[in-house]
XYZ file of C-alpha atoms in Angstrom:
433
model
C -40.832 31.814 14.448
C -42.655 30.445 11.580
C -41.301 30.507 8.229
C -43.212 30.671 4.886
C -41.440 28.887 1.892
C -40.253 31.519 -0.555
C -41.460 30.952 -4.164
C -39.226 31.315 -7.014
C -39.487 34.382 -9.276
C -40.607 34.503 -12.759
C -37.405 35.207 -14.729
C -37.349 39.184 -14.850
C -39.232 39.595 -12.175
C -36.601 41.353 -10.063
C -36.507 43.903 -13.182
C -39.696 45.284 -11.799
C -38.446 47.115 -8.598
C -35.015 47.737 -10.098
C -36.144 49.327 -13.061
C -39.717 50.291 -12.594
C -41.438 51.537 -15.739
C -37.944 51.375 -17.661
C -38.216 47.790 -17.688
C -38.472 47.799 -21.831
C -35.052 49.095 -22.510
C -33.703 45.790 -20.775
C -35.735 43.419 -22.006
C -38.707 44.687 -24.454
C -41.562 43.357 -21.588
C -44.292 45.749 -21.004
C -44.374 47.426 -17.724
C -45.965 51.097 -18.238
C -43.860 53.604 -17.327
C -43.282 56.878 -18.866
C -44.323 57.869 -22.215
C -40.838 57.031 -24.102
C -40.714 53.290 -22.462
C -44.348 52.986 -23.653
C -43.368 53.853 -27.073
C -40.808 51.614 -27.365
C -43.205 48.882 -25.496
C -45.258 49.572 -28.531
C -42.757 49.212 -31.282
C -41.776 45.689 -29.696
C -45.688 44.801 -29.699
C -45.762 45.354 -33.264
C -42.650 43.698 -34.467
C -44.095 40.766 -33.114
C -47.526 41.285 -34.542
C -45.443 41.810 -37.465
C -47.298 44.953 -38.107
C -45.384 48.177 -39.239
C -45.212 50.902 -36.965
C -46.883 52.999 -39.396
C -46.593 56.684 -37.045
C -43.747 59.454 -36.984
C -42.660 58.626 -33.366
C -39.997 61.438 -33.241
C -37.764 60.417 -29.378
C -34.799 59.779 -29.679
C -33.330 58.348 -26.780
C -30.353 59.794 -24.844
C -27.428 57.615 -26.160
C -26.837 54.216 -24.468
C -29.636 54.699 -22.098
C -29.850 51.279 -21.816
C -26.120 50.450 -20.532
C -26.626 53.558 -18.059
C -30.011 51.868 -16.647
C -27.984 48.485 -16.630
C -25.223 50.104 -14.303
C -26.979 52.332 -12.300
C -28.939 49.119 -10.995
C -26.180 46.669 -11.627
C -28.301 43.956 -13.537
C -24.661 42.584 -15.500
C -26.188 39.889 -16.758
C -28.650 41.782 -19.193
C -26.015 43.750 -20.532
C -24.761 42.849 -23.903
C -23.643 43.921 -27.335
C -25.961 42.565 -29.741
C -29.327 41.283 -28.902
C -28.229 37.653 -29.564
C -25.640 37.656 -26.893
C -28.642 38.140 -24.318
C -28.591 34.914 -22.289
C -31.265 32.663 -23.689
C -32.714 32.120 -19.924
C -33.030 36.368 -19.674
C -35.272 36.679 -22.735
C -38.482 37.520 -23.143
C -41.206 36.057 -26.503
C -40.242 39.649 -27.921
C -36.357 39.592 -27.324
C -36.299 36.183 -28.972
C -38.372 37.660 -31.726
C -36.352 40.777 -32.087
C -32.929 38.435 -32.378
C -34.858 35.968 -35.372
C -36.188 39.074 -37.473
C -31.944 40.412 -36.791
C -30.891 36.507 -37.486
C -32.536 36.220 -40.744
C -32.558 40.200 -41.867
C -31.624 39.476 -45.448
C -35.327 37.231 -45.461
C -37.324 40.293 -43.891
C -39.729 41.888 -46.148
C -38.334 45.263 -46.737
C -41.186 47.335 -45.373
C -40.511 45.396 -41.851
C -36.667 46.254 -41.720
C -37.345 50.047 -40.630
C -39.300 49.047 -37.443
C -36.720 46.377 -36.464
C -33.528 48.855 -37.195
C -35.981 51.345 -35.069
C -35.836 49.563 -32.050
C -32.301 48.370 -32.067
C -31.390 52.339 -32.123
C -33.591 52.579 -29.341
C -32.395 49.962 -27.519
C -28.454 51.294 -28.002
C -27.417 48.864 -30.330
C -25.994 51.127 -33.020
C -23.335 48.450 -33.878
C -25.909 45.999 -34.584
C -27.603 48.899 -37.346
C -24.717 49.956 -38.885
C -23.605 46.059 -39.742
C -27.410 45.496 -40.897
C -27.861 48.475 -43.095
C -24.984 48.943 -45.491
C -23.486 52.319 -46.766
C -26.467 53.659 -48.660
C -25.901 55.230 -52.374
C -28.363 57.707 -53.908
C -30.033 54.355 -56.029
C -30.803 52.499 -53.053
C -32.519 55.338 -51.556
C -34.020 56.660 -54.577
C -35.836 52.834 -54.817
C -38.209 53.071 -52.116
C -39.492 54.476 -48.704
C -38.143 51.387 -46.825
C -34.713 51.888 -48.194
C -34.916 55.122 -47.390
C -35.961 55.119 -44.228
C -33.184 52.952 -42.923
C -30.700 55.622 -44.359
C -31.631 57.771 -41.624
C -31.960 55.246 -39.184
C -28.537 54.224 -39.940
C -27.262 58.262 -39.841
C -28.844 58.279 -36.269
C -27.228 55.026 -35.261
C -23.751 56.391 -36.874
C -23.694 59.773 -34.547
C -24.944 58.195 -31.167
C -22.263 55.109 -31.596
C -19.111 57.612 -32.034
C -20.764 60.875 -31.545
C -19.269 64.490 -32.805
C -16.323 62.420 -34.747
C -19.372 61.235 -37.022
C -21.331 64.523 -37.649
C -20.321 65.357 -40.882
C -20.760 61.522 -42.210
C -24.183 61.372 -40.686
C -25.399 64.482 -41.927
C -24.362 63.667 -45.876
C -26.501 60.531 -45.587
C -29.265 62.735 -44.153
C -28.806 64.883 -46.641
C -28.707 62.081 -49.284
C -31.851 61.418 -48.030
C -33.249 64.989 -48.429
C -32.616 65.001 -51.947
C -33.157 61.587 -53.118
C -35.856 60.078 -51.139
C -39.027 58.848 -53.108
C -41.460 61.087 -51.584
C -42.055 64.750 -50.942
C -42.709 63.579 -47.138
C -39.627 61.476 -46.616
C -38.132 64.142 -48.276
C -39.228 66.756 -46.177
C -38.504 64.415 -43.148
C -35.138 64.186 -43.728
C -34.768 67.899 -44.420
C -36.122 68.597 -40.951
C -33.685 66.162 -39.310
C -30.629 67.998 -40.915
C -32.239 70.926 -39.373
C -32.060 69.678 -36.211
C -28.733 68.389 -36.516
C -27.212 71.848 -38.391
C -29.120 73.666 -34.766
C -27.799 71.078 -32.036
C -24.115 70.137 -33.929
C -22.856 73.127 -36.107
C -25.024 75.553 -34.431
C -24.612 77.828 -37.528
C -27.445 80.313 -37.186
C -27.692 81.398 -40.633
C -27.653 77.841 -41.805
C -30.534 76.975 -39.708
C -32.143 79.989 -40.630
C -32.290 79.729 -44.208
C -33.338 75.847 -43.900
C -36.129 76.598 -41.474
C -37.802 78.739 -43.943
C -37.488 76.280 -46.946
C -38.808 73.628 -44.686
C -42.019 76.202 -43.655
C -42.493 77.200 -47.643
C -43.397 73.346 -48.149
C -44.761 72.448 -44.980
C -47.456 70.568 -46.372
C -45.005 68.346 -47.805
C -45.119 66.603 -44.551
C -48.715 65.349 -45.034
C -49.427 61.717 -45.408
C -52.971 61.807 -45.644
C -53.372 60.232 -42.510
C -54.904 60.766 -38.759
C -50.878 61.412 -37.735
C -50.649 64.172 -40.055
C -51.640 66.594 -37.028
C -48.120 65.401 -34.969
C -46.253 65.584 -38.128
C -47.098 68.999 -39.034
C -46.818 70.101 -34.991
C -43.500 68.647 -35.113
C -42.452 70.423 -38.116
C -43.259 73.623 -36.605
C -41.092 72.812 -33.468
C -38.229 71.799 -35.265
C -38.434 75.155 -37.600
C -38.768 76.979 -34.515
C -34.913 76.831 -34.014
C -34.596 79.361 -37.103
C -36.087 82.649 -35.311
C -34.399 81.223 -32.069
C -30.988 80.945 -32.994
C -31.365 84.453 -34.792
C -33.077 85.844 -31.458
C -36.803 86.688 -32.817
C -38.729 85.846 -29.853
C -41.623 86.627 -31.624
C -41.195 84.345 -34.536
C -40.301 81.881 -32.203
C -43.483 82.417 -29.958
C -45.960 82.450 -33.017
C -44.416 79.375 -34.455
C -44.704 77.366 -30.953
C -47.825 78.524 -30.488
C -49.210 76.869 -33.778
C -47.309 73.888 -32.817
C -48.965 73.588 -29.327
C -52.578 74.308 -31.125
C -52.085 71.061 -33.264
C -50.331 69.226 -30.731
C -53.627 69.524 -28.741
C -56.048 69.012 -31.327
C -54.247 65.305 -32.726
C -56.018 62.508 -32.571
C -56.459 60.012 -30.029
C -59.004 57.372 -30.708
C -56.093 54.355 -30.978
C -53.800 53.169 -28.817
C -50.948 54.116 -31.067
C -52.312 57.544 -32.032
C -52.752 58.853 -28.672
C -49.501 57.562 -27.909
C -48.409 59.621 -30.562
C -50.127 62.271 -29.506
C -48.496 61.905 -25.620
C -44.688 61.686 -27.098
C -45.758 64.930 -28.659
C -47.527 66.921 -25.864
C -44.517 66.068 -24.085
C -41.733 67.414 -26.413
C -44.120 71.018 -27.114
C -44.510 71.393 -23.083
C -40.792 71.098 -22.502
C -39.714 73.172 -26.020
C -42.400 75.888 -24.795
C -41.094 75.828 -21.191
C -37.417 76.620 -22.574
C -38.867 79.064 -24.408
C -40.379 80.788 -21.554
C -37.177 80.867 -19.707
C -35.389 81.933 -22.561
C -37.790 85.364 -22.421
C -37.178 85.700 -19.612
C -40.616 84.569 -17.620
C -39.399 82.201 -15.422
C -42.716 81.964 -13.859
C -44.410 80.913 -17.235
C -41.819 78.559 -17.458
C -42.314 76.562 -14.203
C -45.913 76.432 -15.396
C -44.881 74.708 -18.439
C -42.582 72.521 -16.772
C -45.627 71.660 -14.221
C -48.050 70.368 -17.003
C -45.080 68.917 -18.533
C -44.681 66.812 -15.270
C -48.620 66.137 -14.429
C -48.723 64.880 -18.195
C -45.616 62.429 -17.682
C -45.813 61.703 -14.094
C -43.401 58.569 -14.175
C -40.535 60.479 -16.049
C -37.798 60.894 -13.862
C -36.023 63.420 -15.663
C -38.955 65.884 -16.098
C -39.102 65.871 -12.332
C -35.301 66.376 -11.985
C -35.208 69.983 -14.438
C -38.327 71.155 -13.069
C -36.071 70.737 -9.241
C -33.737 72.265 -11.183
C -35.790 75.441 -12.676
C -37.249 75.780 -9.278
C -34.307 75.519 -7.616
C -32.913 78.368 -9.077
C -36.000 80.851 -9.234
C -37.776 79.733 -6.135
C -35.484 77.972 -3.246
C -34.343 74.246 -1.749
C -37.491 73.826 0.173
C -39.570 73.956 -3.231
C -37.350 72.524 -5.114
C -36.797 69.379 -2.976
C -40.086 67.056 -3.540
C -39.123 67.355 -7.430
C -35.748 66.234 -6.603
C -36.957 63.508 -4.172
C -39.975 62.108 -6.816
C -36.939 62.157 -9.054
C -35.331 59.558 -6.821
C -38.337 57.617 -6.011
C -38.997 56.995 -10.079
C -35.607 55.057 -9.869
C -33.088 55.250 -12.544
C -31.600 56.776 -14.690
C -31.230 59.214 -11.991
C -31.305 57.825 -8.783
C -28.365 59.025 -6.829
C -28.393 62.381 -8.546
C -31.119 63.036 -7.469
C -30.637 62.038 -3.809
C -27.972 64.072 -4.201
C -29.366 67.408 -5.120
C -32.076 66.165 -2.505
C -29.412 65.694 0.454
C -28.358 69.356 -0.759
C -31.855 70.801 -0.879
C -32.075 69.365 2.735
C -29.254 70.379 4.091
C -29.538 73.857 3.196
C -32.558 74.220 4.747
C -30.996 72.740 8.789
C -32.484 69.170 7.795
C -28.835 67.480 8.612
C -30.770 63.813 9.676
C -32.519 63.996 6.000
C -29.412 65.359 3.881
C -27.808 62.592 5.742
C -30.416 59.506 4.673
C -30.652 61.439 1.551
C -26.872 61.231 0.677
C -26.919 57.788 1.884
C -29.541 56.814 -0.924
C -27.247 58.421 -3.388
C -24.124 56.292 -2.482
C -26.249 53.211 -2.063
C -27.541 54.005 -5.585
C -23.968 54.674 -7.164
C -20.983 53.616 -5.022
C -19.355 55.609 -6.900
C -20.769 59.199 -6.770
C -18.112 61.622 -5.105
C -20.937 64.007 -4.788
C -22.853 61.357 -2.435
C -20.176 60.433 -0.646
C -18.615 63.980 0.089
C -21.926 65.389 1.143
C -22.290 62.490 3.373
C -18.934 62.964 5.016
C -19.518 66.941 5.291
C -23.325 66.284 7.060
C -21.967 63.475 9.424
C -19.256 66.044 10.650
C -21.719 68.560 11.252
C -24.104 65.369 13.389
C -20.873 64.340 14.835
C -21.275 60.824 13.938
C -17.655 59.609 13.462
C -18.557 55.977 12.018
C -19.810 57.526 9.282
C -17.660 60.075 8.704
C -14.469 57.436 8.788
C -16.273 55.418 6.114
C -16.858 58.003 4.095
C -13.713 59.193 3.899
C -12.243 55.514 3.407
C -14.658 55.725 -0.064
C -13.496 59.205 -0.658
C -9.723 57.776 -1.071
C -10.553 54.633 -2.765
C -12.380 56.487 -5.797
C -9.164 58.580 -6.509
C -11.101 61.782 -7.470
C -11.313 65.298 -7.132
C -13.243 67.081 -4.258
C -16.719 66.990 -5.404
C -18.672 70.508 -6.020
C -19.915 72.061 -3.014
C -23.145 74.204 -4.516
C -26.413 73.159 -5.167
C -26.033 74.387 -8.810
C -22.522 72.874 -9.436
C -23.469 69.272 -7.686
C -24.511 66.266 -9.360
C -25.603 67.370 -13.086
C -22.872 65.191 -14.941
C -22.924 62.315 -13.071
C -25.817 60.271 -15.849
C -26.724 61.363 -18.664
């Protein structure tokens, strides 16, 4: 047989097929991929252009995405604590830019710090923000938007690097910000984050309640005069849209989204960054009005929602996972399964729970051979998911293939855990984030 020399790989190159459009979060090179990598592909493009981002991108990525993509696809070498511990061979032109603008912070204009602090949150390296941007005091905030601007930054790097423990000291430097901040718009910014924060953390209803309606009486506080004032104000209503929620006025609620889906249609598009903006914003509305659907009750209204909300992000894993979910529950396995499967095709971060709740969806409707390939998928994803490997052993019983079954229950003992849950509704939801 005739053999073909094999040439050597670019360095990163074998990020591609681990990591697919995710590829960002590991090393800031542009691959595509769903809307949030694309932001933060974006954010690196301008650091290096040394261009502010200049546009109220609101994600907020789930905390340490970045280690979870790292060991779901066990690339060890790229994972670090600060950007400068990134082997020097492993960086990209915009990881070596990102660790001279944190090398020589003190010597970066102040308007540039916010970006830079912006994608080190992003990337998951809170520690690296909070030793950057000091404690701040009502005078340094008062003194300018920069200044400002990393005092939230540094509030949202302070909760996702210790979590609940941190709520209260995150939300007095939001707070700070609310009422020192030298704009009505950062102002009103910052008042719409403790918002968020009082609905998701304290959950105190009249609290949210009485600061969603001081945020509405000055919603045009939000305004910066700008072609992004459309997403702003769009986001404003979605965030004040946890007031009537909370307090169960659906029809509050319903009015208030609908306004918010109105302007998140009618933003602006004609730049790459502005229809960005306008994507990351589409997004959040379609999956906000899809909850709310659900929460009236229309389940059917909901799965609609949840539809456009995956035709408009295709390559986001996770918006094919809850729509399985959704479906799963209102409609059956056999619908629910190609969610759960293009879930598992998109890669990580939620490969094997998705093969998983595929190998379930399969098995529940007599496809033993696929819940078996299926399950395999999941274990070869995560060696470590009970849920994969029990629902392996349990559909090689049922085929009668004893190899398997023996192996599986070799792994079963070796991970020293519980029984995994046996139900399609119970399996596999707390396994990544």
């Amino acid at each position: 047989m005739k053999r073909f020399p094999i040439p050597a790989l670019e360095p990163g190159a074998a990020l591609v097929p681990a990591l697919r459009g995710l590829r960002p979060y590991v090393d800031l090179a542009e691959e595509g991929g769903p809307i949030h990598a694309r932001v933060l592909a974006l954010h690196a493009a301008r650091m290096v252009s040394g261009r502010p981002m200049g546009l109220p991108f609101q994600g907020n990525p789930v905390a340490y995405l970045r280690r979870h993509l790292l060991l779901e696809t066990r690339l060890e070498p790229y994972d670090c604590a600060e950007p400068e511990a990134l082997p020097p061979h492993l960086r990209t032109p915009a990881w070596e830019h990102l660790c001279a603008d944190v090398a020589g912070w003190h010597e970066l204009p102040e308007e540039a710090r916010p970006s830079v602090a912006t994608l080190l949150v992003r990337l998951g390296f809170y520690r690296t923000v909070l030793r950057l941007i000091p404690e701040p005091d009502p005078a340094a905030i008062a003194r300018g938007p920069a200044t400002a601007a990393l005092a939230l930054t540094r509030a949202n790097a302070l909760y996702k690097a210790t979590g609940p423990r941190a709520a209260k000291a995150a939300l007095r430097v939001i707070d700070a910000v609310r009422e020192h901040a030298p704009s009505p718009r950062q102002r009103t910014l910052a008042a719409v984050a403790a918002l968020v924060h009082h609905a998701r953390v304290s959950k105190d209803k009249a609290e949210v309640a009485r600061r969603s309606q001081e945020i509405l009486a000055r919603r045009d506080d939000v305004l910066a005069g700008d072609d992004s004032d459309v997403v702003s104000q769009s986001a404003l209503l979605r965030a004040c849209s946890f007031g009537p929620f909370m307090s169960g006025d659906r029809e509050t609620t319903a009015l208030l989204l609908e306004e918010c889906e109105t302007l998140a249609r009618q933003a602006p598009d004609h730049t790459e960054g502005l229809a960005l903006l306008k994507a990351e914003n589409l997004h959040a509305m379609l999956e906000t009005r899809s909850r709310e659907a659900l929460w009236s009750g229309d389940w059917r209204l909901a799965q609609s929602r949840a539809q456009r909300l995956a035709e408009h992000d295709p390559l986001d894993s996770r918006v094919h996972r809850d729509l399985g979910y959704m479906t799963l529950e209102h409609v059956g396995a056999e619908a629910a399964l190609p969610h759960f499967e293009t879930a598992a095709w998109l890669g990580p971060p939620f490969t094997a729970v998705s093969w998983c709740l595929a190998g379930q969806c399969r098995h529940k409707i007599g496809d033993l051979p696929g819940a078996l390939e299926a399950y395999l998928a999941g274990a070869a994803a995560d060696p470590g998911s009970v849920t994969a490997v029990d629902g392996l052993v349990r559909t090689a019983r049922e085929l009668k293939d004893q190899a398997l079954v023996r192996w599986g229950e070799e792994r079963l003992h070796r991970l020293h855990r519980p029984a995994a849950p046996k139900t399609l509704k119970e399996g596999g939801r707390d396994e990544h984030p």
